[in-house]
PDB file of C-alpha atoms in Angstrom:
ATOM      1  CA  MET A 142      61.825  85.455  93.159  1.00 49.00           C
ATOM      2  CA  SER A 143      60.508  88.938  91.097  1.00 57.00           C
ATOM      3  CA  ASN A 144      59.915  90.877  93.982  1.00 70.00           C
ATOM      4  CA  PRO A 145      63.390  91.196  95.691  1.00 73.00           C
ATOM      5  CA  THR A 146      63.363  91.689  99.494  1.00 90.00           C
ATOM      6  CA  ALA A 147      65.542  94.043 102.355  1.00 88.00           C
ATOM      7  CA  LEU A 148      67.289  91.922 102.696  1.00 89.00           C
ATOM      8  CA  THR A 149      68.921  91.504  99.191  1.00 92.00           C
ATOM      9  CA  ILE A 150      68.867  94.241  97.758  1.00 92.00           C
ATOM     10  CA  ARG A 151      70.730  95.161 101.887  1.00 93.00           C
ATOM     11  CA  ARG A 152      73.640  92.640 100.216  1.00 94.00           C
ATOM     12  CA  TYR A 153      73.966  94.099  97.014  1.00 94.00           C
ATOM     13  CA  VAL A 154      74.573  96.924  98.527  1.00 95.00           C
ATOM     14  CA  LEU A 155      77.410  95.474 101.264  1.00 96.00           C
ATOM     15  CA  THR A 156      78.556  93.295  98.500  1.00 96.00           C
ATOM     16  CA  GLY A 157      78.603  96.181  95.877  1.00 96.00           C
ATOM     17  CA  SER A 158      80.525  98.695  98.821  1.00 96.00           C
ATOM     18  CA  VAL A 159      83.046  96.723  99.503  1.00 96.00           C
ATOM     19  CA  ALA A 160      84.430  95.560  96.465  1.00 96.00           C
ATOM     20  CA  ALA A 161      84.688  99.721  95.878  1.00 96.00           C
ATOM     21  CA  ILE A 162      86.229 100.535  98.998  1.00 96.00           C
ATOM     22  CA  THR A 163      88.808  97.311  98.761  1.00 96.00           C
ATOM     23  CA  ALA A 164      89.733  98.666  94.801  1.00 96.00           C
ATOM     24  CA  THR A 165      90.562 102.448  96.123  1.00 96.00           C
ATOM     25  CA  GLY A 166      92.792 101.708  98.130  1.00 96.00           C
ATOM     26  CA  VAL A 167      94.327  99.128  95.670  1.00 95.00           C
ATOM     27  CA  TRP A 168      94.637 101.399  93.492  1.00 95.00           C
ATOM     28  CA  TYR A 169      95.870 103.713  96.230  1.00 96.00           C
ATOM     29  CA  GLY A 170      98.237 101.547  97.423  1.00 95.00           C
ATOM     30  CA  ALA A 171     100.209 100.759  94.193  1.00 94.00           C
ATOM     31  CA  GLY A 172     100.340 104.778  93.237  1.00 94.00           C
ATOM     32  CA  LEU A 173     102.291 105.000  96.359  1.00 95.00           C
ATOM     33  CA  LYS A 174     104.351 102.678  96.250  1.00 94.00           C
ATOM     34  CA  THR A 175     105.031 103.248  92.641  1.00 93.00           C
ATOM     35  CA  ARG A 176     106.046 107.398  93.246  1.00 94.00           C
ATOM     36  CA  GLN A 177     108.307 105.132  96.019  1.00 94.00           C
ATOM     37  CA  GLU A 178     109.962 104.077  93.048  1.00 91.00           C
ATOM     38  CA  ARG A 179     110.083 106.359  91.697  1.00 90.00           C
ATOM     39  CA  LYS A 180     111.966 108.703  94.020  1.00 92.00           C
ATOM     40  CA  GLN A 181     114.262 105.904  95.296  1.00 89.00           C
ATOM     41  CA  VAL A 182     115.172 105.941  91.129  1.00 83.00           C
ATOM     42  CA  ILE A 183     115.200 109.339  91.366  1.00 83.00           C
ATOM     43  CA  ALA A 184     117.858 110.120  94.417  1.00 85.00           C
ATOM     44  CA  ALA A 185     120.630 106.914  93.473  1.00 80.00           C
ATOM     45  CA  VAL A 186     120.565 108.759  89.713  1.00 77.00           C
ATOM     46  CA  VAL A 187     121.310 111.685  91.228  1.00 81.00           C
ATOM     47  CA  GLU A 188     124.086 110.599  94.228  1.00 84.00           C
ATOM     48  CA  ALA A 189     125.451 108.287  91.413  1.00 81.00           C
ATOM     49  CA  PRO A 190     128.903 109.527  89.321  1.00 87.00           C
ATOM     50  CA  LEU A 191     128.791 111.588  86.579  1.00 87.00           C
ATOM     51  CA  ALA A 192     129.953 107.939  84.876  1.00 89.00           C
ATOM     52  CA  GLU A 193     127.854 105.985  86.174  1.00 87.00           C
ATOM     53  CA  GLN A 194     124.241 108.948  85.032  1.00 85.00           C
ATOM     54  CA  LEU A 195     125.329 108.785  81.409  1.00 88.00           C
ATOM     55  CA  GLU A 196     125.986 104.563  81.458  1.00 90.00           C
ATOM     56  CA  GLN A 197     122.058 104.302  83.098  1.00 85.00           C
ATOM     57  CA  MET A 198     121.020 106.520  80.684  1.00 87.00           C
ATOM     58  CA  ALA A 199     121.981 104.618  77.445  1.00 92.00           C
ATOM     59  CA  LEU A 200     121.326 101.338  78.799  1.00 91.00           C
ATOM     60  CA  TYR A 201     117.650 104.090  78.995  1.00 89.00           C
ATOM     61  CA  ARG A 202     118.115 104.832  75.971  1.00 94.00           C
ATOM     62  CA  GLU A 203     118.631 100.929  74.201  1.00 96.00           C
ATOM     63  CA  SER A 204     115.821 100.581  76.357  1.00 93.00           C
ATOM     64  CA  LEU A 205     112.583 102.559  74.845  1.00 93.00           C
ATOM     65  CA  VAL A 206     114.688 102.322  70.333  1.00 96.00           C
ATOM     66  CA  ARG A 207     114.524  99.447  71.339  1.00 96.00           C
ATOM     67  CA  GLN A 208     110.603  99.385  72.703  1.00 95.00           C
ATOM     68  CA  ARG A 209     110.084 101.783  70.516  1.00 96.00           C
ATOM     69  CA  ASN A 210     111.537  99.646  67.349  1.00 96.00           C
ATOM     70  CA  GLY A 211     109.202  96.743  68.681  1.00 95.00           C
ATOM     71  CA  LEU A 212     105.742  99.743  68.314  1.00 94.00           C
ATOM     72  CA  GLN A 213     107.311 100.360  64.872  1.00 94.00           C
ATOM     73  CA  THR A 214     107.059  97.271  63.703  1.00 93.00           C
ATOM     74  CA  LYS A 215     103.045  96.295  65.211  1.00 93.00           C
ATOM     75  CA  ILE A 216     102.439  99.194  63.475  1.00 92.00           C
ATOM     76  CA  ASP A 217     103.403  98.539  60.222  1.00 91.00           C
ATOM     77  CA  GLN A 218     102.086  95.118  60.489  1.00 90.00           C
ATOM     78  CA  LEU A 219      98.801  96.291  61.116  1.00 90.00           C
ATOM     79  CA  THR A 220      98.664  99.221  58.226  1.00 89.00           C
ATOM     80  CA  GLY A 221      99.727  97.064  56.006  1.00 85.00           C
ATOM     81  CA  LYS A 222     103.581  98.269  55.155  1.00 76.00           C
ATOM     82  CA  ALA A 223     105.508  94.609  56.730  1.00 63.00           C
ATOM     83  CA  GLU A 224     105.418  91.908  54.846  1.00 64.00           C
ATOM     84  CA  PRO A 225     104.369  89.163  57.837  1.00 59.00           C
ATOM     85  CA  PRO A 226     106.723  86.838  59.063  1.00 60.00           C
ATOM     86  CA  LYS A 227     107.256  83.915  56.731  1.00 65.00           C
ATOM     87  CA  HIS A 228     107.243  80.212  57.882  1.00 62.00           C
ATOM     88  CA  ARG A 229     109.804  78.086  58.051  1.00 58.00           C
ATOM     89  CA  GLY A 230     110.320  74.655  56.789  1.00 57.00           C
ATOM     90  CA  ARG A 231     107.083  74.730  55.071  1.00 48.00           C
TER      91      ARG A 231
END
């Protein structure tokens, strides 16, 4: 097996090619789906009444604030600014 045959090399090349084509197709398809969903969400927000738009924006803001707080907690823990969580019952 020290000398790879032409069939072995061909098999590796074909396997790599099929894997690359599959990965590219999945990536491209996911991008298309994401763009389509984004367009639908934007259209729904634009067509919604003003009160509904404000409510949706408030909910989105709340989720972003929660995400920011979670990330800030992780940053504080990594930099040593926050105390580690205490164990209960010990």
